[in-house]
mmCIF file of C-alpha atoms and ligand atoms in Angstrom:
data_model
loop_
_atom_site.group_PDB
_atom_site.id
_atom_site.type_symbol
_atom_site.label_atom_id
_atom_site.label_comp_id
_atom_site.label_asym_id
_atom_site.label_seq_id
_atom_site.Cartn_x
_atom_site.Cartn_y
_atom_site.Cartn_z
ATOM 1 C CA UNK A 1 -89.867 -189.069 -91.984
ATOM 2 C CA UNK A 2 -90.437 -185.965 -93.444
ATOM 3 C CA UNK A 3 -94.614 -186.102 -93.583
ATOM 4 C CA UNK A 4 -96.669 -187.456 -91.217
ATOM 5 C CA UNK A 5 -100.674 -187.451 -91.753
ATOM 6 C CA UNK A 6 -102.228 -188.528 -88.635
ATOM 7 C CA UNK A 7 -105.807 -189.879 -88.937
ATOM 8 C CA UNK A 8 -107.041 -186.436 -90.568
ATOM 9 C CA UNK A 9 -110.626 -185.588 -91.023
ATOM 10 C CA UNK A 10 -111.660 -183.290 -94.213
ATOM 11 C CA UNK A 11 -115.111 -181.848 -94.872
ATOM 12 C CA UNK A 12 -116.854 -180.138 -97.761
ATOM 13 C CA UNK A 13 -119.795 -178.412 -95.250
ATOM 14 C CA UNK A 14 -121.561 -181.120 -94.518
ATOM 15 C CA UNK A 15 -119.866 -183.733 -96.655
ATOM 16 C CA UNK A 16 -116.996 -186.191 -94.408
ATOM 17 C CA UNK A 17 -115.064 -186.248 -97.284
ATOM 18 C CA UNK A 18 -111.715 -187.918 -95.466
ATOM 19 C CA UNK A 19 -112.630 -190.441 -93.231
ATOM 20 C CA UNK A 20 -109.217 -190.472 -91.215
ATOM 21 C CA UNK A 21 -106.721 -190.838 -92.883
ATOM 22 C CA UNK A 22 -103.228 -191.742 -92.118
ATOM 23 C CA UNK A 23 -100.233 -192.029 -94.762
ATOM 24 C CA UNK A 24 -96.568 -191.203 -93.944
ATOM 25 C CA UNK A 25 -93.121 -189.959 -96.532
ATOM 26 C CA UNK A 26 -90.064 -190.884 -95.712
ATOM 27 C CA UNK A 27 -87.156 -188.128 -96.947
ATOM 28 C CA UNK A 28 -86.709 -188.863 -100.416
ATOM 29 C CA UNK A 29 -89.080 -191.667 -100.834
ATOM 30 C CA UNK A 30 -91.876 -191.675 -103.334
ATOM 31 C CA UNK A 31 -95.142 -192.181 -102.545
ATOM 32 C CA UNK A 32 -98.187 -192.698 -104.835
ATOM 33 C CA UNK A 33 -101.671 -191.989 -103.482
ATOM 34 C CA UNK A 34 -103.699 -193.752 -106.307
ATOM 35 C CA UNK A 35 -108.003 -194.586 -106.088
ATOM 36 C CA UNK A 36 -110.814 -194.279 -108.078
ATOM 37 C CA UNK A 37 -112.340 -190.567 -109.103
ATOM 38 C CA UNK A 38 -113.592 -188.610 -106.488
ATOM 39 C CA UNK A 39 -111.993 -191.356 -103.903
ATOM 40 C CA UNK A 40 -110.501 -187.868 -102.044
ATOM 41 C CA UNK A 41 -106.750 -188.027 -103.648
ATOM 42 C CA UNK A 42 -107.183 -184.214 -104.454
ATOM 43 C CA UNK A 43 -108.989 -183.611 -100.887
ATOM 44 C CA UNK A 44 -105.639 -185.005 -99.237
ATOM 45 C CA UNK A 45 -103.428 -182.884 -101.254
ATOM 46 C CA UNK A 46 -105.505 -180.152 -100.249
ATOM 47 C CA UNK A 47 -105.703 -181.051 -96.735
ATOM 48 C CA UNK A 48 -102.100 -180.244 -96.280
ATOM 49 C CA UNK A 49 -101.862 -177.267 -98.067
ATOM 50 C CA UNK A 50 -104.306 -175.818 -95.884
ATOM 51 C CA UNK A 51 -106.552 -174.937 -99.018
ATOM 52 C CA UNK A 52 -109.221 -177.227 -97.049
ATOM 53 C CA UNK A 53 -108.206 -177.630 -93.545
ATOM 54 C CA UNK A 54 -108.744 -180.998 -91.868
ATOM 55 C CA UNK A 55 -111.180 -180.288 -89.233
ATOM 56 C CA UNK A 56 -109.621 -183.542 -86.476
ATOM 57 C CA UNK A 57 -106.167 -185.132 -87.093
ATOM 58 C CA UNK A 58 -103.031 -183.978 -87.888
ATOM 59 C CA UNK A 59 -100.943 -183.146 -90.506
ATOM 60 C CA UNK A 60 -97.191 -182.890 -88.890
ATOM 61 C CA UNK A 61 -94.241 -181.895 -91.384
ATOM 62 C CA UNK A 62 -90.462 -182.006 -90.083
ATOM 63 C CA UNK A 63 -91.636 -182.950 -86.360
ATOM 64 C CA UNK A 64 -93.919 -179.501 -86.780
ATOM 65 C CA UNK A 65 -97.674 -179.577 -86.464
ATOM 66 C CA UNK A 66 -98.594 -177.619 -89.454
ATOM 67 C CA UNK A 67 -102.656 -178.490 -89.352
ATOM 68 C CA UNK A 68 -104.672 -175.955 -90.725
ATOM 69 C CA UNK A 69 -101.680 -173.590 -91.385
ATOM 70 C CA UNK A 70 -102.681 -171.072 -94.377
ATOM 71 C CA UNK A 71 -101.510 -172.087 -98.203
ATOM 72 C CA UNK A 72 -98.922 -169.851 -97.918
ATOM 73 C CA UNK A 73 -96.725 -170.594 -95.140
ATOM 74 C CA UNK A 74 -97.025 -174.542 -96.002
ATOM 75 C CA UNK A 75 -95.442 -173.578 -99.192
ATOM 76 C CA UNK A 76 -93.097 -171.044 -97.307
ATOM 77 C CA UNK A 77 -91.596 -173.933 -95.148
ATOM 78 C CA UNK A 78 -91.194 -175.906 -98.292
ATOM 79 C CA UNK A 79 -94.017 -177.808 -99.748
ATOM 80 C CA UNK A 80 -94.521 -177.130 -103.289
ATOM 81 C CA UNK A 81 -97.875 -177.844 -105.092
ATOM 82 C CA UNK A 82 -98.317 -179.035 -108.670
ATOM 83 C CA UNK A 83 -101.793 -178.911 -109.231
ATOM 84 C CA UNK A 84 -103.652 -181.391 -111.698
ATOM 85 C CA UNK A 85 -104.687 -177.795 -113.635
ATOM 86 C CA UNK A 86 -101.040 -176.808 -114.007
ATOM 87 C CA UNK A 87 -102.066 -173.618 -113.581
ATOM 88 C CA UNK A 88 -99.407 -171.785 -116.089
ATOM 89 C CA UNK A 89 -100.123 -168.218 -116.792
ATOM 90 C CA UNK A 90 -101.622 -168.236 -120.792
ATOM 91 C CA UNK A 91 -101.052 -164.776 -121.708
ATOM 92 C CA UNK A 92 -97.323 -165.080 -119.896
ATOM 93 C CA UNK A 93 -94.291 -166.691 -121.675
ATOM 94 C CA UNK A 94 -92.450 -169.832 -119.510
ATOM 95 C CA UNK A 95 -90.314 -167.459 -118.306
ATOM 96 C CA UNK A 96 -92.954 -164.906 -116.659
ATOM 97 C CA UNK A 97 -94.489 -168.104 -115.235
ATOM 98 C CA UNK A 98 -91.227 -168.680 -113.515
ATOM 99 C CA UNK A 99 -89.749 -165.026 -112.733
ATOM 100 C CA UNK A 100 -93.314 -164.103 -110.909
ATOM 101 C CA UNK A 101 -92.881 -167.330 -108.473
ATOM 102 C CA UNK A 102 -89.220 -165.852 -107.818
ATOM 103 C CA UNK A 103 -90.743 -162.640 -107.469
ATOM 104 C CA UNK A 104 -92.955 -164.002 -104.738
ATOM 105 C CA UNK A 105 -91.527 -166.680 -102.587
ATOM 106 C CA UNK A 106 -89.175 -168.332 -105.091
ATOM 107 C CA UNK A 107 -84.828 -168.790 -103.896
ATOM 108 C CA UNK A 108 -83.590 -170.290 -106.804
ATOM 109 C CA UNK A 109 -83.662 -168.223 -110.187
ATOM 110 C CA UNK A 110 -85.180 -169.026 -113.568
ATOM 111 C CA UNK A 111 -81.411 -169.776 -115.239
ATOM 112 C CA UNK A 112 -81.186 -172.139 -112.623
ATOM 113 C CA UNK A 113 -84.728 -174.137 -113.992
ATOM 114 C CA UNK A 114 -83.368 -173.940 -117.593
ATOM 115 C CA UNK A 115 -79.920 -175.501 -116.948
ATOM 116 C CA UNK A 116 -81.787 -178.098 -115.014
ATOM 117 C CA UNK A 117 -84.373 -178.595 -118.059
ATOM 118 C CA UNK A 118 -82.899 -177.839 -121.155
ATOM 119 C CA UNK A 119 -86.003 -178.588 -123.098
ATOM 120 C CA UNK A 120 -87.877 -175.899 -120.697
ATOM 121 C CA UNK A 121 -85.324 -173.616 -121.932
ATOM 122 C CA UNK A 122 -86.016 -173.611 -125.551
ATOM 123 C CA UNK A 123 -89.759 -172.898 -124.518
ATOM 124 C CA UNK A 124 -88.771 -169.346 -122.595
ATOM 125 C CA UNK A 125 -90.439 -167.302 -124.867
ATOM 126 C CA UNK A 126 -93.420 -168.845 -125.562
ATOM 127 C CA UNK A 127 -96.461 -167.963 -124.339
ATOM 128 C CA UNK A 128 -98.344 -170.237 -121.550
ATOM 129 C CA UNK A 129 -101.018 -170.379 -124.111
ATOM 130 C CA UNK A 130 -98.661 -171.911 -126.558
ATOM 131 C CA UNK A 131 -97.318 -174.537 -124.536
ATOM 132 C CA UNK A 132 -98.450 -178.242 -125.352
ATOM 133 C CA UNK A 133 -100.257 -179.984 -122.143
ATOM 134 C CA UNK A 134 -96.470 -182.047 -121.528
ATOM 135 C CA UNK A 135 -94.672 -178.506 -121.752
ATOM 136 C CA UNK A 136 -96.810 -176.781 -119.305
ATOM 137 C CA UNK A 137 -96.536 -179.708 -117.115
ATOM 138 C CA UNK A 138 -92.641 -179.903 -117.864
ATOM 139 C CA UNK A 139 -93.058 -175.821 -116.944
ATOM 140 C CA UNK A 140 -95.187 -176.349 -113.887
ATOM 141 C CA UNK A 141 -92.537 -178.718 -112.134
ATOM 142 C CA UNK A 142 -89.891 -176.140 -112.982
ATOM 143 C CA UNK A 143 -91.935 -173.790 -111.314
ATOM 144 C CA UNK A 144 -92.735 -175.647 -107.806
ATOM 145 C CA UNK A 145 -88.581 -175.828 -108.223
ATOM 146 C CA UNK A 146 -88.610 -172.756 -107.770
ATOM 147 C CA UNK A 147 -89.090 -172.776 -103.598
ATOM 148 C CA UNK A 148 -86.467 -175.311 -103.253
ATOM 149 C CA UNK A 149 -88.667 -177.708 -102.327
ATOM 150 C CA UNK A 150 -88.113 -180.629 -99.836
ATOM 151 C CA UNK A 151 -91.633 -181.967 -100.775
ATOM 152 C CA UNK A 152 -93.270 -181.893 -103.884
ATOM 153 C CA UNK A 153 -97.077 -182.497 -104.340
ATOM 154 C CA UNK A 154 -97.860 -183.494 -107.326
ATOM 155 C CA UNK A 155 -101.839 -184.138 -108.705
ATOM 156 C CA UNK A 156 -101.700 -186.415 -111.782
ATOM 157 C CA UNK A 157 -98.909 -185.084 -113.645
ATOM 158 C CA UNK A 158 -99.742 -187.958 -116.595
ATOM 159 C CA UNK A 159 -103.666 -186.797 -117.557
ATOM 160 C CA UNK A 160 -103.879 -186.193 -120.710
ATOM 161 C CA UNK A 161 -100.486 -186.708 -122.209
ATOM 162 C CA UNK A 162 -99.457 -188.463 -124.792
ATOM 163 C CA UNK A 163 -97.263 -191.778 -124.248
ATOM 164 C CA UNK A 164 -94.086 -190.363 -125.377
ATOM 165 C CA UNK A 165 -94.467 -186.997 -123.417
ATOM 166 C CA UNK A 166 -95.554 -188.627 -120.366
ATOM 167 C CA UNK A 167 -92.079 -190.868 -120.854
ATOM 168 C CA UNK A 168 -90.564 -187.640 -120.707
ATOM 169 C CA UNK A 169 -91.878 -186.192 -117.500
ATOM 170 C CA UNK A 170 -91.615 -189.720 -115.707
ATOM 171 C CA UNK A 171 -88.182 -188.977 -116.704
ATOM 172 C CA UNK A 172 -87.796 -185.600 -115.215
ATOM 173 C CA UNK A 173 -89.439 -187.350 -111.881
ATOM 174 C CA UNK A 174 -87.039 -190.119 -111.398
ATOM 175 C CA UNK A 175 -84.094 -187.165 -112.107
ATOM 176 C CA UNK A 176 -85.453 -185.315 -108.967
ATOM 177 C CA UNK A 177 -86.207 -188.660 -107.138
ATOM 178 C CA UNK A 178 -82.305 -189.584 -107.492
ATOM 179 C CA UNK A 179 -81.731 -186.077 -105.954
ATOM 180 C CA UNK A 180 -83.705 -187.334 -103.028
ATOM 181 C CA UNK A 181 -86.166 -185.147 -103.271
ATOM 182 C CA UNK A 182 -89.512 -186.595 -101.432
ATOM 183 C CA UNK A 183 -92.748 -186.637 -103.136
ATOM 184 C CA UNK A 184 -96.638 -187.223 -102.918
ATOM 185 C CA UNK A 185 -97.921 -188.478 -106.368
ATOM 186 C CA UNK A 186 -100.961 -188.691 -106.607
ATOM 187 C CA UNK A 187 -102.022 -190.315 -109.440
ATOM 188 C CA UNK A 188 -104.771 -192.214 -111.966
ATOM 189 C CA UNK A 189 -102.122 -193.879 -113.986
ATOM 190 C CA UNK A 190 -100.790 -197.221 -112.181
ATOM 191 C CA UNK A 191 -98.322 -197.584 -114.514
ATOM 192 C CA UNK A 192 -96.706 -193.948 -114.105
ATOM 193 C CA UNK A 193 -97.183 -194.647 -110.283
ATOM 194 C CA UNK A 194 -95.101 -197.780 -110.290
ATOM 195 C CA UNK A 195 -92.407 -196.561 -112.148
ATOM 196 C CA UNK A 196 -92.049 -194.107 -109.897
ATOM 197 C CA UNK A 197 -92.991 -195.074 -106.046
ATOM 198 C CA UNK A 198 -91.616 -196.756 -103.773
ATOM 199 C CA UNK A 199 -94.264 -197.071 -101.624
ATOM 200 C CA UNK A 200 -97.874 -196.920 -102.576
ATOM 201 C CA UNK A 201 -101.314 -196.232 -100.612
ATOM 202 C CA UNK A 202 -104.839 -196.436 -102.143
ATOM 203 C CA UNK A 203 -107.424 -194.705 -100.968
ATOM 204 C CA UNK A 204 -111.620 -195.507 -101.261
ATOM 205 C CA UNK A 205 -114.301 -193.508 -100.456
ATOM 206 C CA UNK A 206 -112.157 -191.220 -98.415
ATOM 207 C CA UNK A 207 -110.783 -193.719 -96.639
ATOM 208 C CA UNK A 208 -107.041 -195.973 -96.869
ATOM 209 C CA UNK A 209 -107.975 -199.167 -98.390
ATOM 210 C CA UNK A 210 -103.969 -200.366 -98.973
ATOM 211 C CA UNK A 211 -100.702 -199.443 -97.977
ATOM 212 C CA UNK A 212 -97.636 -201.992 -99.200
ATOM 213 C CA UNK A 213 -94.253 -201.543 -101.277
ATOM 214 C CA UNK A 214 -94.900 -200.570 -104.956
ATOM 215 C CA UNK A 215 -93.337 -204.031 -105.589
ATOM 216 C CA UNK A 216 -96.267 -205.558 -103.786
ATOM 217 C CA UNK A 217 -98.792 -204.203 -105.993
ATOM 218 C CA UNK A 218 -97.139 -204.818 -109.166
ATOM 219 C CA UNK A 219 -96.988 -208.213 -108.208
ATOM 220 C CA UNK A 220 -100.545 -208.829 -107.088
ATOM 221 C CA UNK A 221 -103.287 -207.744 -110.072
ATOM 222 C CA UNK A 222 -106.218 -208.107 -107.788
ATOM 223 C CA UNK A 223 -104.893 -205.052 -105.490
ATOM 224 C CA UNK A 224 -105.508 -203.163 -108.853
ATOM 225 C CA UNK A 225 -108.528 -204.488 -109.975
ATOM 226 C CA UNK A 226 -110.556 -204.945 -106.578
ATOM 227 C CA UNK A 227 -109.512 -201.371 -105.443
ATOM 228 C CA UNK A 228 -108.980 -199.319 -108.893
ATOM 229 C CA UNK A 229 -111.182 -201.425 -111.211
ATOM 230 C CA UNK A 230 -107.829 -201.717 -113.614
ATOM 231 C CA UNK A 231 -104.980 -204.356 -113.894
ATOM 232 C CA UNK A 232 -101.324 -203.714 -113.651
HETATM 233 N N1 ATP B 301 -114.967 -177.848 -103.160
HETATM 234 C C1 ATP B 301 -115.734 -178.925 -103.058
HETATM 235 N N2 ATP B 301 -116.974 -178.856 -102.536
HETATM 236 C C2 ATP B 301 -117.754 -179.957 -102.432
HETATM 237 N N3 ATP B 301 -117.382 -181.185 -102.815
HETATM 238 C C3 ATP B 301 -116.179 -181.328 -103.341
HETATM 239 C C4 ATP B 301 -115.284 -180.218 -103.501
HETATM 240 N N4 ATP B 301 -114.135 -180.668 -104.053
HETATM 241 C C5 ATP B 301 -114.316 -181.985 -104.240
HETATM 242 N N5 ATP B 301 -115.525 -182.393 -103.817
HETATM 243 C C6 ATP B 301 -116.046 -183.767 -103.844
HETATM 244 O O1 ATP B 301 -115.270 -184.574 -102.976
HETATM 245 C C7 ATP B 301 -115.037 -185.846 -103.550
HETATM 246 C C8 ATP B 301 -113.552 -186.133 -103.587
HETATM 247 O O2 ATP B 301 -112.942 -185.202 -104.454
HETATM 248 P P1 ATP B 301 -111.408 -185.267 -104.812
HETATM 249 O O3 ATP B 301 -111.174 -184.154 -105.754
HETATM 250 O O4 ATP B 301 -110.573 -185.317 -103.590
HETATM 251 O O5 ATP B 301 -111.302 -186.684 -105.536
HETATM 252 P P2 ATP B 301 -110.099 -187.287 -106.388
HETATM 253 O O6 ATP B 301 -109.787 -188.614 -105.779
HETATM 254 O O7 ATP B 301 -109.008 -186.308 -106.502
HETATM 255 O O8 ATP B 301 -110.816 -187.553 -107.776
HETATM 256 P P3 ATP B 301 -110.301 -187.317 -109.288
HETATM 257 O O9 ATP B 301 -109.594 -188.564 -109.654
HETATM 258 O O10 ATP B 301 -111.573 -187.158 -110.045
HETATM 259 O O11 ATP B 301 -109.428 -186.102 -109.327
HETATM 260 C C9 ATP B 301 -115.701 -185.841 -104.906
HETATM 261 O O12 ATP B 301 -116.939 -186.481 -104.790
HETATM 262 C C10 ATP B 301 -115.875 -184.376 -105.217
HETATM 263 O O13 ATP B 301 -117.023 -184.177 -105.982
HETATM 264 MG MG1 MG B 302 -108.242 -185.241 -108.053
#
């Protein structure tokens, strides 16, 4: 097991935002966190980042309690974020977004990004500003790359793309997946979660309402539409 979230506890002042919860990743399993908006998806995310420290429970990474640890070292010990914003430079072209990660933490260099992506590479020279929602998303994977991850964090990679862009990142995510390389999806889209998890865990009201195989809720449409208000 590579993550291990141990009946954490998350407030916004006075708000219990995370009501314990508990979810475990397996090395180079996928898992989807899926729930309704503002079910606390983002809030877990953040939780073990340290961006919003759980105030009880535990978030343990590689056998190492890493609760409360600041942003920074999570990332250093290798958990990469890719935030539902993106968060791509505008005024920077692809590959500024990529040589200032290198600059500050990154291991890997920004050759080694484009002869992974291809597509990413045509794209060096255009501005973040430029880039289309799917090619800053493409560019903000590329980027948590950078840290040679061993867990990736990703918040709803699939808002607001377009069907055959989306394809195209789901793509990009299995590529990585056959690497074995362990992730947290959160997502909105149960469609981009199946085809991608192998395990999935929904959460309600800050709070785990299901855990099962990916299989399991594919098969069963009233998972979906009692906890998500959506079929499969
Ligand atoms: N910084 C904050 N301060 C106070 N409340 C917050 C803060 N961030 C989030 N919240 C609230 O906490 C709840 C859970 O937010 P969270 O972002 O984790 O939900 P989510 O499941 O990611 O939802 P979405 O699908 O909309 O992204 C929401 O009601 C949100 O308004
Ligand atoms: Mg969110």
């Amino acid at each position: 097991m590579i993550l291990r979230l141990q009946d954490i506890h998350t407030y916004y002042g006075l708000v219990h935002m995370l009501q314990g919860v508990s979810l475990e990743v397996d090395r180079g399993e996928v898992l989807a966190l899926l729930g309704r908006n503002g079910a606390g998806k983002t809030t877990v995310l953040k939780s073990i980042l340290g961006l919003v420290p759980p105030r009880a429970g535990k978030v343990i990474y590689k056998d190492t309690d890493i609760t409360g640890l600041a942003p920074h070292l999570v990332a250093r010990r290798g958990i990469a974020y890719v935030p539902a914003h993106r968060g791509i430079f505008s005024t920077l072209s692809a590959e500024e977004n990529l040589e200032i990660v290198r600059r500050r933490s990154g291991t890997g260099t920004v050759d080694d990004v484009f002869a992974r992506f291809p597509r990413l590479a045509e794209l060096r020279s255009r501005l973040g500003r430029h880039l289309s929602g799917g090619e800053q998303q493409m560019l903000a994977i590329g980027r948590a790359l950078m840290t040679d991850p061993s867990l990736v964090l990703l918040d709803e990679p699939s808002q607001g793309l377009a069907p055959l862009v989306l394809e195209t990142i789901v793509e990009m995510l299995r590529g990585l997946k056959r690497e074995g390389l362990a992730m947290l999806l959160v997502e909105q889209n149960v469609d981009t979660a199946l085809a991608l998890a192998d395990r999935v865990v929904i959460l309600d009201q800050g709070a785990k309402v299901f855990e099962g195989k990916a299989a399991q809720l594919a098969a069963d449409e009233q998972i979906a539409i009692r906890y998500l208000g959506v079929g499969v």
